[in-house]
Amino acid sequence: MRRKEIWSAVFISFIASFATLTAYLSALQNGFVNFDDNVYVYKNAAISTLDWGFIKDSFFGFYYLNWHPLTMISYAVDYSLWGLDPFGYHLTNIVLHSINTFLVGILACMLLKAEGTPRPPLFTYVSVAVAALLFGLHPVHVESVAWISERKDVLSGLFFLLAIIAYIRYSSSTCKALYYSASLLFSFLALISKPMAVTLPLVLLILDYYPLKRQPSLKAIVEKIPFALLALLSTVMTLSAQTAASSFTSSLWERALVSIRAYVFYLKKMALPLDFAPFYPIAPLPELFSPAYLIPLLVCCALAAFCVIKRETRIYPAVFAFYLITLVPVIGIVQISTHLAADRYMYLPSLGPFMLAGIGTAWLAALFNKRRHIVLIPTLAILVSLAFVSKRQIHVWEDSISLWSHEIEQYPSVYLAYNNRAVAFTEEGHYTQAIEDLQKSINLAPDFIPAYINLGDAYRKIGRKETAAEVYSAGLQVHPDNAELLFERGLTYNNMGEFAMAAGDFTAVLTHGFHIEASIYRAAALIKLGDLQRAADDLSAVLKADPQNALAHYGMAEVYFKSGNAELASYHRGRATALGYR
């Protein structure tokens, strides 16, 4: 491949990157959504302090059942620059995705060069352009880019691509130590951004098979060991973080069927980019042996047979293996959610099919030769259409209400969608709509605790305290010992003036262990009931645990005032005021 051809491919990659950046500009007008953005960003006080303590906690602790320290650090960097303006967070995601699009073009060029088959420059240009533009513009990636919480996809993708590029350079360069070290470093950065990069050692073996065509050797295995050790570390950390997350129990055979369906589901989404949703629910187990699961099994068998037949043409087995392997961490064999699939899981696995599509388009264009416009014009039309579909999908992620309304249109039986839309309605003061959604959520999932809590909160906000208490009681019939439901009902009883019942609920909460808020509010109820000594005991326990608690100081002031100790009452009232109590 001549230098001019390489630089032309670089320029094409840059154009694809710029086109991607332009296509996603409308995402800059989007806000946060209450689908993990609240947990990771706008209600996460931890990211407000970018210091060594935060960095240490990011690496040596878990956050929200995940271990991706570099992603958390990136949020803290954004916070230091933008505060809680979603514009900056969206900008970072878009820029990262645009850079990744550029790298996909570069990688496509390097793979063609490494493969070594003499081809006309136009073949390279078409392959690079189609692969990069598909990666950049395809709506299957909108979730990874337009959703702030999926920063881990675009950040991990950046280093995953760089690790592969450095490895290809290592295979042919005289500066082997430099490129090997760079690939290993990028692998580490990819893993601490998102553990889905654990498949990288196997991906490197696939590259050895095609297009590098390296001979099998002990050296080729040994050089992957450091990558495998990093992947093992990431796997251990991730499994430790997510041990408590497993909620879907089924046989290995059933999970295998779900996984096979997901493999074909993703291929369908790439070929027919329609009906995207943030949540694809798993079908009930009795339906697992329906055509919806058995047909994908036949499709996978057919693809595997095709790759065996075409094994002399290594590209097909390589792409198929890449696709299968890169999806393994999220495909469902180890099931940790009730998702059938998620668009975000395709960010890296889509590389193989998109690269193959680029080569296929170039091959067709070469086949038609002087009439190649018969291939290139429809290809351009498809790419433009994908950009328009992506733009429409970007608007779905505009805010929480638009996101969950879209989910409900696609899958009306997803209880989580009604609950989350209700939370957004409540925040905007639309309590009637919120109550309707929460009632639907409870009807769909009577054991879903957050819906009871949110419904009770909505009723409290419109002054219907008795109804709120009834909602919490209904939840407690399903989960009799749930501390959160007991706490919320206790607050409601306090507001209703039912202090004995409130104290009883807070006492039940405290049987689960020490709870600062429950202790404070039980003390408030006990003060109203005249049990000053028990109230003082509760407040003393709180102040021992948290000497700067303004509410506890104020409660203690009230205890001393009612006990006739004006001096201590004045002291604690002064402390409460100094600590911000109003």
Coordinates of C-alpha atoms in Angstrom, one line a residue, residues 84-85 93 215 221 245 251 262 290 304 340 376 416 460 468 566:
L84 CA -24.0 19.9 36.3
D85 CA -24.5 21.3 32.9
N93 CA -19.2 11.6 24.7
Q215 CA 2.1 -19.0 12.4
I221 CA 0.6 -17.5 23.2
A245 CA -26.9 -8.1 41.1
S251 CA -31.1 -23.4 33.4
A262 CA -29.5 -12.1 21.4
S290 CA -41.0 -20.9 20.6
A304 CA -21.2 -21.3 11.7
L340 CA -32.6 -9.7 26.5
L376 CA -21.9 3.5 -4.4
L416 CA -39.6 0.1 35.1
R460 CA -47.9 13.1 50.0
A468 CA -49.9 7.6 51.0
A566 CA -32.6 26.4 79.1

